[in-house]
Short mmCIF file of C-alpha atoms and ligand atoms in Angstrom, two decimals:
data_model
loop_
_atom_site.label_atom_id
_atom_site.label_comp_id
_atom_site.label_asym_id
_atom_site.label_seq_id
_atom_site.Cartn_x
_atom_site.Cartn_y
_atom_site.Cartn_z
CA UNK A 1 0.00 0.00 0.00
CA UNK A 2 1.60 3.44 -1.20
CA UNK A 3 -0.98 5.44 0.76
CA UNK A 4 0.25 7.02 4.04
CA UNK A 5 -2.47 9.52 4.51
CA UNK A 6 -4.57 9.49 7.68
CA UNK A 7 -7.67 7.04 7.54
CA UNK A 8 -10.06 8.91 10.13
CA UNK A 9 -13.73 7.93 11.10
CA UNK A 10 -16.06 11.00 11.80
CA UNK A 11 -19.08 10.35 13.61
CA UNK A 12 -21.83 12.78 13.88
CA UNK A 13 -24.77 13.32 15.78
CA UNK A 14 -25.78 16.51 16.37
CA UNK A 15 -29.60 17.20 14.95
CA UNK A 16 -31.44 14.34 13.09
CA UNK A 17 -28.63 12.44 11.39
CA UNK A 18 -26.59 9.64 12.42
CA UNK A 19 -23.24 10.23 10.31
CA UNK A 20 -20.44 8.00 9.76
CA UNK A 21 -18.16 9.05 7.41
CA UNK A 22 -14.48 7.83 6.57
CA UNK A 23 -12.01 9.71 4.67
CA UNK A 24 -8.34 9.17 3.54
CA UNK A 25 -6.38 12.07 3.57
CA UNK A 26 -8.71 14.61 1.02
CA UNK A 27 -10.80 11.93 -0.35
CA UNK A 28 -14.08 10.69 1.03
CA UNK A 29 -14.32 6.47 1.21
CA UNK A 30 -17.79 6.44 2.96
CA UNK A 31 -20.48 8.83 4.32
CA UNK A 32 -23.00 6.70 5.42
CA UNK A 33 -26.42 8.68 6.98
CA UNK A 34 -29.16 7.80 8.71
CA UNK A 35 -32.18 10.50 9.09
CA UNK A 36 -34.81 10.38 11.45
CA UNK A 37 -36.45 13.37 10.04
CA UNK A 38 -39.40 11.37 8.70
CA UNK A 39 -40.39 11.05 12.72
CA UNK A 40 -40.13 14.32 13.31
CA UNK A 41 -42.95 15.31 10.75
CA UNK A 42 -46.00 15.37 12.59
CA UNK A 43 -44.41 17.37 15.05
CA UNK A 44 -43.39 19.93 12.56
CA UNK A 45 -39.71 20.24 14.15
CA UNK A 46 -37.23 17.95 15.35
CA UNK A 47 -37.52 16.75 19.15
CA UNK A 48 -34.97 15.94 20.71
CA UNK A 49 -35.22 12.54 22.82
CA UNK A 50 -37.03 11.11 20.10
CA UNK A 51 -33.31 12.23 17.61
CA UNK A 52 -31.46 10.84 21.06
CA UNK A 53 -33.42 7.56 20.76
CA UNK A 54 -32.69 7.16 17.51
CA UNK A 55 -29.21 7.83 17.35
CA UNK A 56 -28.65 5.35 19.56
CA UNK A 57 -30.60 2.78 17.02
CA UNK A 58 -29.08 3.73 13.89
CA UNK A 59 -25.34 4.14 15.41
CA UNK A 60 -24.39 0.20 14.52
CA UNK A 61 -25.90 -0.18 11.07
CA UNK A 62 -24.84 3.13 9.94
CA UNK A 63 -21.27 2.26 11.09
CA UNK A 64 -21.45 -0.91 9.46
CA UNK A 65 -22.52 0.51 6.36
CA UNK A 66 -19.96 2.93 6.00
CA UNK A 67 -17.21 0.51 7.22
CA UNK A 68 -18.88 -2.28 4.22
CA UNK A 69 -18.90 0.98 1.81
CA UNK A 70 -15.12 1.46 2.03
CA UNK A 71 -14.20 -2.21 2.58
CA UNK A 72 -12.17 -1.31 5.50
CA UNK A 73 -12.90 -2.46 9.27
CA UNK A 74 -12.12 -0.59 12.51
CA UNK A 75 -7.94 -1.74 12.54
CA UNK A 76 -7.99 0.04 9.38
CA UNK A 77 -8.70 3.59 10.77
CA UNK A 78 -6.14 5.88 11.83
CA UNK A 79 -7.89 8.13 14.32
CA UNK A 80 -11.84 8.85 15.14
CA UNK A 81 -13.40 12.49 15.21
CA UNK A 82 -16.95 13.12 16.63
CA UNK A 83 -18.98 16.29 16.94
CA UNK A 84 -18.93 17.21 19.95
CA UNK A 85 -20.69 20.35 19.95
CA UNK A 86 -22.57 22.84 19.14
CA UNK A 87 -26.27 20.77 18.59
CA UNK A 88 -28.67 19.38 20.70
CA UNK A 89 -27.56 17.72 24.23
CA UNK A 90 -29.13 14.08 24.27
CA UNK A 91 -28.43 13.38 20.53
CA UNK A 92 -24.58 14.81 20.78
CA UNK A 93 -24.27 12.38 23.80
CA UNK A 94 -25.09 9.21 21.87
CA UNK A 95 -22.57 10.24 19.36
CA UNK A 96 -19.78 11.10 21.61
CA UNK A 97 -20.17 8.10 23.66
CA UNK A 98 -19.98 6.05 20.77
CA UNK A 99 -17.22 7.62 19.47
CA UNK A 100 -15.36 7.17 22.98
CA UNK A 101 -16.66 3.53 23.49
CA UNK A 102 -14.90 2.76 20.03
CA UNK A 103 -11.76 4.82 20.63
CA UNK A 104 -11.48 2.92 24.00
CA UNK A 105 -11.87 -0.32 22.03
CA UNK A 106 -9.42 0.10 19.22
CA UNK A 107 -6.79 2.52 21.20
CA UNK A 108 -7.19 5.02 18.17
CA UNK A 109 -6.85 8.75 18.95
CA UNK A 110 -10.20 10.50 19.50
CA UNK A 111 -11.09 14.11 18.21
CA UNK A 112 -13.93 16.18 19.73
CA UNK A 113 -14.83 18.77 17.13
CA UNK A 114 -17.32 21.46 16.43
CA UNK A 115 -20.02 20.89 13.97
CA UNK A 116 -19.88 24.35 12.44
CA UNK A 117 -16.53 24.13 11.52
CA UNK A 118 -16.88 20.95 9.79
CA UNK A 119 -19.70 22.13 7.57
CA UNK A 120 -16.22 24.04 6.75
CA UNK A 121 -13.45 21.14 6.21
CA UNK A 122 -15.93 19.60 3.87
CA UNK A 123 -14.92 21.91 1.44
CA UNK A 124 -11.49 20.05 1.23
CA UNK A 125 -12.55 17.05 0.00
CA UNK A 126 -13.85 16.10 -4.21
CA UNK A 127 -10.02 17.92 -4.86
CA UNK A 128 -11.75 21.46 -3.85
CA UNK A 129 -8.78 23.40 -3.14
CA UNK A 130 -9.72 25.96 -0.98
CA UNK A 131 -7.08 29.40 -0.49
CA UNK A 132 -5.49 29.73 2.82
CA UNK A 133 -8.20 32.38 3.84
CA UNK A 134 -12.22 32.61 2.81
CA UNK A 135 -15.46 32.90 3.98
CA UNK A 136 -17.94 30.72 4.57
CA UNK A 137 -21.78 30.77 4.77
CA UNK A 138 -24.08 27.63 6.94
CA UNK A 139 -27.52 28.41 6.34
CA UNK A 140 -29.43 24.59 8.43
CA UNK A 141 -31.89 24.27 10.41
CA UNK A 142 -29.97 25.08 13.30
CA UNK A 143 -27.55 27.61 12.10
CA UNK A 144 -27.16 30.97 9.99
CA UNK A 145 -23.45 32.02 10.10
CA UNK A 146 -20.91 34.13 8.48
CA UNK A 147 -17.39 32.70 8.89
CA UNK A 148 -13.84 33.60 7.99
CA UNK A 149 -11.65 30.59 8.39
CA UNK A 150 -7.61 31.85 8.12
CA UNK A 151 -7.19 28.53 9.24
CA UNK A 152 -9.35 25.19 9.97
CA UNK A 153 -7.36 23.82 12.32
CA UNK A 154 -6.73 26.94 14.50
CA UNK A 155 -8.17 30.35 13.50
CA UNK A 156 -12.16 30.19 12.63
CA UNK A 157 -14.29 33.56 13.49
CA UNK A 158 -17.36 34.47 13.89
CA UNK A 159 -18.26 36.91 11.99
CA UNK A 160 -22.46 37.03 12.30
CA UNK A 161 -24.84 34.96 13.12
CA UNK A 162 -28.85 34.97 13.57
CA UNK A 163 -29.98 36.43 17.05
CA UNK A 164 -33.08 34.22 16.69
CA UNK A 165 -34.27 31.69 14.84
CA UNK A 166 -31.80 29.97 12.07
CA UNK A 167 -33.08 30.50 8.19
CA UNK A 168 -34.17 26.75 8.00
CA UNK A 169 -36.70 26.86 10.85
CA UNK A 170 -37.96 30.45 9.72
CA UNK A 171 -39.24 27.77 6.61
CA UNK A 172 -40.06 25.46 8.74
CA UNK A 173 -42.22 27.98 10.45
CA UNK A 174 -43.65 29.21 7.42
CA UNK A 175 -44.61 26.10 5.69
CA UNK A 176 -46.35 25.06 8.42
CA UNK A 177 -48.59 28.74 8.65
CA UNK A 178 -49.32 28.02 4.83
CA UNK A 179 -50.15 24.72 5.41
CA UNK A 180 -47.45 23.29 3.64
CA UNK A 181 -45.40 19.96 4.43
CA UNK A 182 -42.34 19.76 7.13
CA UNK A 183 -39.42 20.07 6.12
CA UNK A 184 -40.96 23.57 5.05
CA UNK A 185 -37.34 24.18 3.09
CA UNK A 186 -37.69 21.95 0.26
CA UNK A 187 -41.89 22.69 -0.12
CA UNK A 188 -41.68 27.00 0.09
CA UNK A 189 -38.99 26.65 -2.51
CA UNK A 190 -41.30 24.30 -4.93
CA UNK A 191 -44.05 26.76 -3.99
CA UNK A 192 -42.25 29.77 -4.34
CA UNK A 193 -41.58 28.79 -8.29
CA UNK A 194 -45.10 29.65 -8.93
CA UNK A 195 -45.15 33.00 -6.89
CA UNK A 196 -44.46 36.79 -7.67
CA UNK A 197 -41.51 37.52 -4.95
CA UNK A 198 -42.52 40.95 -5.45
CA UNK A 199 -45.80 40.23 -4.40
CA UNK A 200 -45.52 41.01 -0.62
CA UNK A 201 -42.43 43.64 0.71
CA UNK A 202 -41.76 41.72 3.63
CA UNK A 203 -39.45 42.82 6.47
CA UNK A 204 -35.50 42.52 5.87
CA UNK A 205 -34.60 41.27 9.68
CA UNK A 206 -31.53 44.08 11.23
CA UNK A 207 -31.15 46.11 7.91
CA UNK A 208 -32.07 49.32 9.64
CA UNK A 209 -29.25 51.79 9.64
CA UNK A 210 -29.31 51.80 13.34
CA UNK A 211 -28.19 48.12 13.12
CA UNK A 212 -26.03 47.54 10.46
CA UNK A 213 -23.73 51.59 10.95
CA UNK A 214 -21.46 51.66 8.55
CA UNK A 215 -18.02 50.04 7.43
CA UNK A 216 -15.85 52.71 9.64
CA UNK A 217 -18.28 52.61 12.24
CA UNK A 218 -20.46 48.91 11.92
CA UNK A 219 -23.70 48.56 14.17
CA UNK A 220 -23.83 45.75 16.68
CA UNK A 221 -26.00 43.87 13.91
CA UNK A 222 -24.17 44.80 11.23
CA UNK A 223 -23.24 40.72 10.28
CA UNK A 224 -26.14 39.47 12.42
CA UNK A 225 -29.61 38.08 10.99
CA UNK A 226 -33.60 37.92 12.77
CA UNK A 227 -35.84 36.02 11.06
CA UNK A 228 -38.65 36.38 14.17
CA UNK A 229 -40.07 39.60 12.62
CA UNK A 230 -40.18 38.05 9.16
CA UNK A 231 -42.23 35.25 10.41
CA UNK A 232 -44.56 37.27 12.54
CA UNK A 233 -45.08 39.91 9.24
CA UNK A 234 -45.88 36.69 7.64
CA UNK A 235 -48.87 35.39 9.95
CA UNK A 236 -50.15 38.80 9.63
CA UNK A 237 -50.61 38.70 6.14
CA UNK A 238 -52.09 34.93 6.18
CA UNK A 239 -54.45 36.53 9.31
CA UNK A 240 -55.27 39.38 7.22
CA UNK A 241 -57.10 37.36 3.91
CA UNK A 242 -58.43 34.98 6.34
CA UNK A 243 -60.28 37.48 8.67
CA UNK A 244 -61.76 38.69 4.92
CA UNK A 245 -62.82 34.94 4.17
CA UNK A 246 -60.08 35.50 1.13
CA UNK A 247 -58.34 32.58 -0.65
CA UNK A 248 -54.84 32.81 0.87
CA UNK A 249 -52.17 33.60 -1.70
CA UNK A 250 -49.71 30.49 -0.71
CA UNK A 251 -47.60 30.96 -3.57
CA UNK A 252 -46.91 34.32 -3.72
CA UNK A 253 -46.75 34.84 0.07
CA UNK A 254 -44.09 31.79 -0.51
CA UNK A 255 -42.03 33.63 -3.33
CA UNK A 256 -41.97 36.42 -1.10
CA UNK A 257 -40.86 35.30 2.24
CA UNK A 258 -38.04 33.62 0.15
CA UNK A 259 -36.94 36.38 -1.04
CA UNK A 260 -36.83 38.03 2.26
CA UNK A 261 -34.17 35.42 3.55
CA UNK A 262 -32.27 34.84 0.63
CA UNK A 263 -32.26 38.96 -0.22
CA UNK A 264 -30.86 39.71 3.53
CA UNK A 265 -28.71 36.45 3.70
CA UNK A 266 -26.72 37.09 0.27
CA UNK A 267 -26.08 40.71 1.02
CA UNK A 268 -24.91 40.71 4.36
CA UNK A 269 -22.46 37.47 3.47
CA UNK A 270 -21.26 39.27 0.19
CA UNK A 271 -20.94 42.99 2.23
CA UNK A 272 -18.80 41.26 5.17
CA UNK A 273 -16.65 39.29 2.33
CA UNK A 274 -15.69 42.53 0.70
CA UNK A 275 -15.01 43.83 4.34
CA UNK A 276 -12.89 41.07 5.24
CA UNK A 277 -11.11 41.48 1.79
CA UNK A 278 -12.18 37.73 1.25
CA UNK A 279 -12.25 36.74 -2.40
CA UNK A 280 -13.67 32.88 -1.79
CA UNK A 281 -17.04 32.28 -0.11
CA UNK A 282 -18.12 28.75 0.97
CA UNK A 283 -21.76 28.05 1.42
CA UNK A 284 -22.74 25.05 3.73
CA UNK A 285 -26.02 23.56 5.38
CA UNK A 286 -29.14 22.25 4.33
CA UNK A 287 -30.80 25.56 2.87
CA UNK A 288 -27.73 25.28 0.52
CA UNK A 289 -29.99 23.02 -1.48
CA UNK A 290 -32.25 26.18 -2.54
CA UNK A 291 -32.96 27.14 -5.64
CA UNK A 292 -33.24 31.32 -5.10
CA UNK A 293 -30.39 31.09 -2.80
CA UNK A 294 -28.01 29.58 -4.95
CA UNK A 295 -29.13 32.00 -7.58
CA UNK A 296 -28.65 35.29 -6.01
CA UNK A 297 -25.88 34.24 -4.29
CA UNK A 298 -24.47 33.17 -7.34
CA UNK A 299 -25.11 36.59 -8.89
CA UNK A 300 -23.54 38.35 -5.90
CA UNK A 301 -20.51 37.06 -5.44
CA UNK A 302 -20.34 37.32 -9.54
CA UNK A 303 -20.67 40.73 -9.04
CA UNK A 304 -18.35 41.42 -6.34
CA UNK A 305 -15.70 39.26 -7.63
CA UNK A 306 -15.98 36.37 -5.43
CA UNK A 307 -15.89 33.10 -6.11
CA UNK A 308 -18.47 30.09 -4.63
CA UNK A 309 -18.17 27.46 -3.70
CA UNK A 310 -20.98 24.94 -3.27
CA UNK A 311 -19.86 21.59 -2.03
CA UNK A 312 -22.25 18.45 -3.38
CA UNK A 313 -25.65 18.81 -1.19
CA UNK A 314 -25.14 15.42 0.32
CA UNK A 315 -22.02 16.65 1.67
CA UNK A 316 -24.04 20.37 2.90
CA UNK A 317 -26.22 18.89 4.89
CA UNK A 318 -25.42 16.85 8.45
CA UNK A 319 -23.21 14.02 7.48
CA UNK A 320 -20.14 12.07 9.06
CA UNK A 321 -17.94 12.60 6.30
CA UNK A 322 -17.57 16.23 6.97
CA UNK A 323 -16.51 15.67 10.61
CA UNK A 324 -13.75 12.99 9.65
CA UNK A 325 -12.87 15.75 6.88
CA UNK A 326 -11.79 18.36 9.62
CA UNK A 327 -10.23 15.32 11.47
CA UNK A 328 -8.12 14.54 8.97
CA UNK A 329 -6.71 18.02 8.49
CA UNK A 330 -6.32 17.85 12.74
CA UNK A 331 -4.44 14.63 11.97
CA UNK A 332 -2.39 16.01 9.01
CA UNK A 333 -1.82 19.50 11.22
CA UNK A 334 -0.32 17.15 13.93
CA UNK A 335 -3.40 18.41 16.60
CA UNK A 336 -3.17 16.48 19.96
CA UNK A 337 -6.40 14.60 20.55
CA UNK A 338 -8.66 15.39 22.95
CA UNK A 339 -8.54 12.32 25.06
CA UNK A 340 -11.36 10.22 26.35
CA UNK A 341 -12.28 12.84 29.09
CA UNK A 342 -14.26 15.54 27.69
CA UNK A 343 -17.90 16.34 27.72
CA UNK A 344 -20.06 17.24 24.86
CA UNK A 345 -20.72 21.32 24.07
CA UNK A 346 -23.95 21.31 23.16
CA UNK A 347 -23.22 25.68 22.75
CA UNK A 348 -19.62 25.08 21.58
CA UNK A 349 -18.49 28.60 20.15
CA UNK A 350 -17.06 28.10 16.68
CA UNK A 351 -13.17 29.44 17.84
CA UNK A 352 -13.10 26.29 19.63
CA UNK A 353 -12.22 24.01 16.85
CA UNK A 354 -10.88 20.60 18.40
CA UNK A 355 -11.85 20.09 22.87
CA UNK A 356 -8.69 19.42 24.41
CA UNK A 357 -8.23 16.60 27.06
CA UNK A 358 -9.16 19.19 29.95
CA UNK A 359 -11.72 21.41 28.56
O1 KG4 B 1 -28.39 20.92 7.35
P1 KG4 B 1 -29.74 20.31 7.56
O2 KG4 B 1 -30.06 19.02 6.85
O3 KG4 B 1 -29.98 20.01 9.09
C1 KG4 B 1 -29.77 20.96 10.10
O4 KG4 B 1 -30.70 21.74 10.35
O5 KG4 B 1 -28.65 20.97 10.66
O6 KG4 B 1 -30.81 21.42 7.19
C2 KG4 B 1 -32.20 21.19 7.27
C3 KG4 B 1 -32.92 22.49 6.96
C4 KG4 B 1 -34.42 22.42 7.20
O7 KG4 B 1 -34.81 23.55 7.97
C5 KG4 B 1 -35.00 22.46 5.79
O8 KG4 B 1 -36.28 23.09 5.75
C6 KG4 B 1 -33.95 23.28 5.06
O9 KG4 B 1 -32.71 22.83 5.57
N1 KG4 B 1 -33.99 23.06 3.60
C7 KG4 B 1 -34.30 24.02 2.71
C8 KG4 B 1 -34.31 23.40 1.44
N2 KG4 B 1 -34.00 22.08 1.60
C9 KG4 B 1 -33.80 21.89 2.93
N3 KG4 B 1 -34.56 25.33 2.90
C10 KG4 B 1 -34.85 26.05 1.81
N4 KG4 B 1 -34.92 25.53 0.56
C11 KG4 B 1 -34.65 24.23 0.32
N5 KG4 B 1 -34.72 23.74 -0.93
ZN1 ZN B 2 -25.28 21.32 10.59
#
């Protein structure tokens, strides 16, 4: 075998999926997933003992699987990385244990690692060759973030995030006031295809001078998103043509809303880019899969003369692969492991990249 690179497991557990991914060096072997979304539905959002219990049911298989997928078995692996934070207590906790359980087993190195920054070192693998500084956007369920990564395996910053809710629940939200399906992403964009997005001016959450200042002198908000007003100006409008026994306009109150988020998400990322002096922009998490995103986004950064890049969607939404991803790069960078002792984060800031034995 001429391959020295670092064979690392990355096990994640975060939200809804149980992800085992392996990766050699840059390039993804396996990235097995196992969602328990489809449990979720009738409640409209996930909850979270029913994604602990199911973790803990889908951990084996989905191991096995990926493990089968790249024809390896566990002497094969090099080192393990698990998310560790930030994400919801009970389902990290399944994950983590796991992770420890198997590191104990085997006497491979464990990694603790945060979640946001391997929606990041997923951008590494496919032979994406990221440059030494850039930007990243994670627009999930759980997350709306602006990022500048100098490096992945020591200097991540935050450079915004939302105050409230994260862009994927603000559809969640939605669908469900317009009576459309959960996950609300995947059925406002569909809907939204058929709508005027000028239809409705709905509120652009903290673009008000008083928040956002200006470059010399920036606003607290400046980087920062709210989606809570959005959604609010939204069940007014549905109130308002159902108190008139009116046929409510789903699709164009659909088009709308979208544009809302995407309009307030692609300018602030592209405005703190050109602030930053950032020339490549990332864009990670599951709203990465929408259509009007993508395409304003795309525009924007044309515009502004930076490039995108948009990993696979398999890989922009929770998976294991991206965690061994950023393990590998700890492995490569020569990062101590974290040990067996640490506890999960389930509020893990983003500068902490990899838990260390103590923390
Ligand atoms: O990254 P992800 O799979 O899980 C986490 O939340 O971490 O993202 C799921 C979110 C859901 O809120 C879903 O509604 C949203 O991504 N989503 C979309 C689309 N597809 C999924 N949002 C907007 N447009 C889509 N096409
Ligand atoms: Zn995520």
């Amino acid at each position: 075998m001429s391959n020295t690179e670092p064979v690392v497991l990355g096990i994640e557990s975060s939200c809804d999926e149980t992800g085992v991914g392996i990766v050699r060096g840059n390039k993804l072997l396996a990235n097995a997933v196992s969602s328990s979304m489809d449990e979720h539905v009738r409640f409209g959002g996930v909850i979270p003992e029913i994604a602990a219990r199911a973790h803990l049911e889908a951990f084996v298989p989905t191991l096995q699987s990926a493990l089968d997928t790249a024809e390896l078995t566990l002497d094969d692996i090099d080192a393990i990385a698990v998310t560790s934070g930030p994400g919801l207590a009970g389902a990290l906790m399944v994950g983590v244990s796991a992770a420890k359980a198997l590191a104990l087993a085997t006497g491979k190195p464990l990694y603790g690692i945060n979640h946001l920054v391997a929606h990041v070192g997923v951008g590494v693998l496919e032979g994406t060759v990221l440059p030494p500084t850039f930007g990243a956007l994670l627009v999930s369920g759980g997350h709306t973030e602006i990022l500048k990564v100098t490096s992945l395996t020591n200097d991540v910053q935050l450079l915004g995030s939302t105050i409230d809710d994260a862009a994927g629940e603000a559809y969640d939200k939605t669908a469900r006031l317009l009576g459309l399906g959960y996950p609300g992403g995947p059925a406002i964009d569909k809907a939204a295809k058929d709508g005027d997005r000028k239809a409705f001016r709905f509120p652009r959450g903290l673009s008000l001078p008083k928040f956002v200042g200006s470059a010399e002198n920036p606003g607290k908000h400046r980087n920062n998103f709210s989606f809570s007003g959005l959604k609010t100006a939204v069940a007014r409008c549905v109130e308002h043509f159902e108190a008139n026994g009116e046929e409510i306009p789903v699709a164009d109150i659909a088009a709308s809303f979208q544009e809302a988020v995407v309009d307030v998400i692609t300018s602030k990322a592209v405005r703190a880019m050109q602030e930053q002096g950032l020339k490549t922009l990332l864009l990670g998490g599951g709203v990465a899969a929408n259509t009007r995103l993508r395409e304003l986004l795309a525009a924007r950064c044309a515009s502004a003369g930076i490039a995108l890049v948009v990993p696979p969607f398999s890989l922009c939404t929770d998976n294991g692969g991206m965690v061994a991803a950023l393990g590998a790069q700890l492995v490569a960078d020569g990062v101590s492991p974290s040990g067996l002792e640490f506890a999960t984060d389930s509020s893990q800031p983003v500068t902490n990249i990899v838990l260390n034995s103590r923390s």
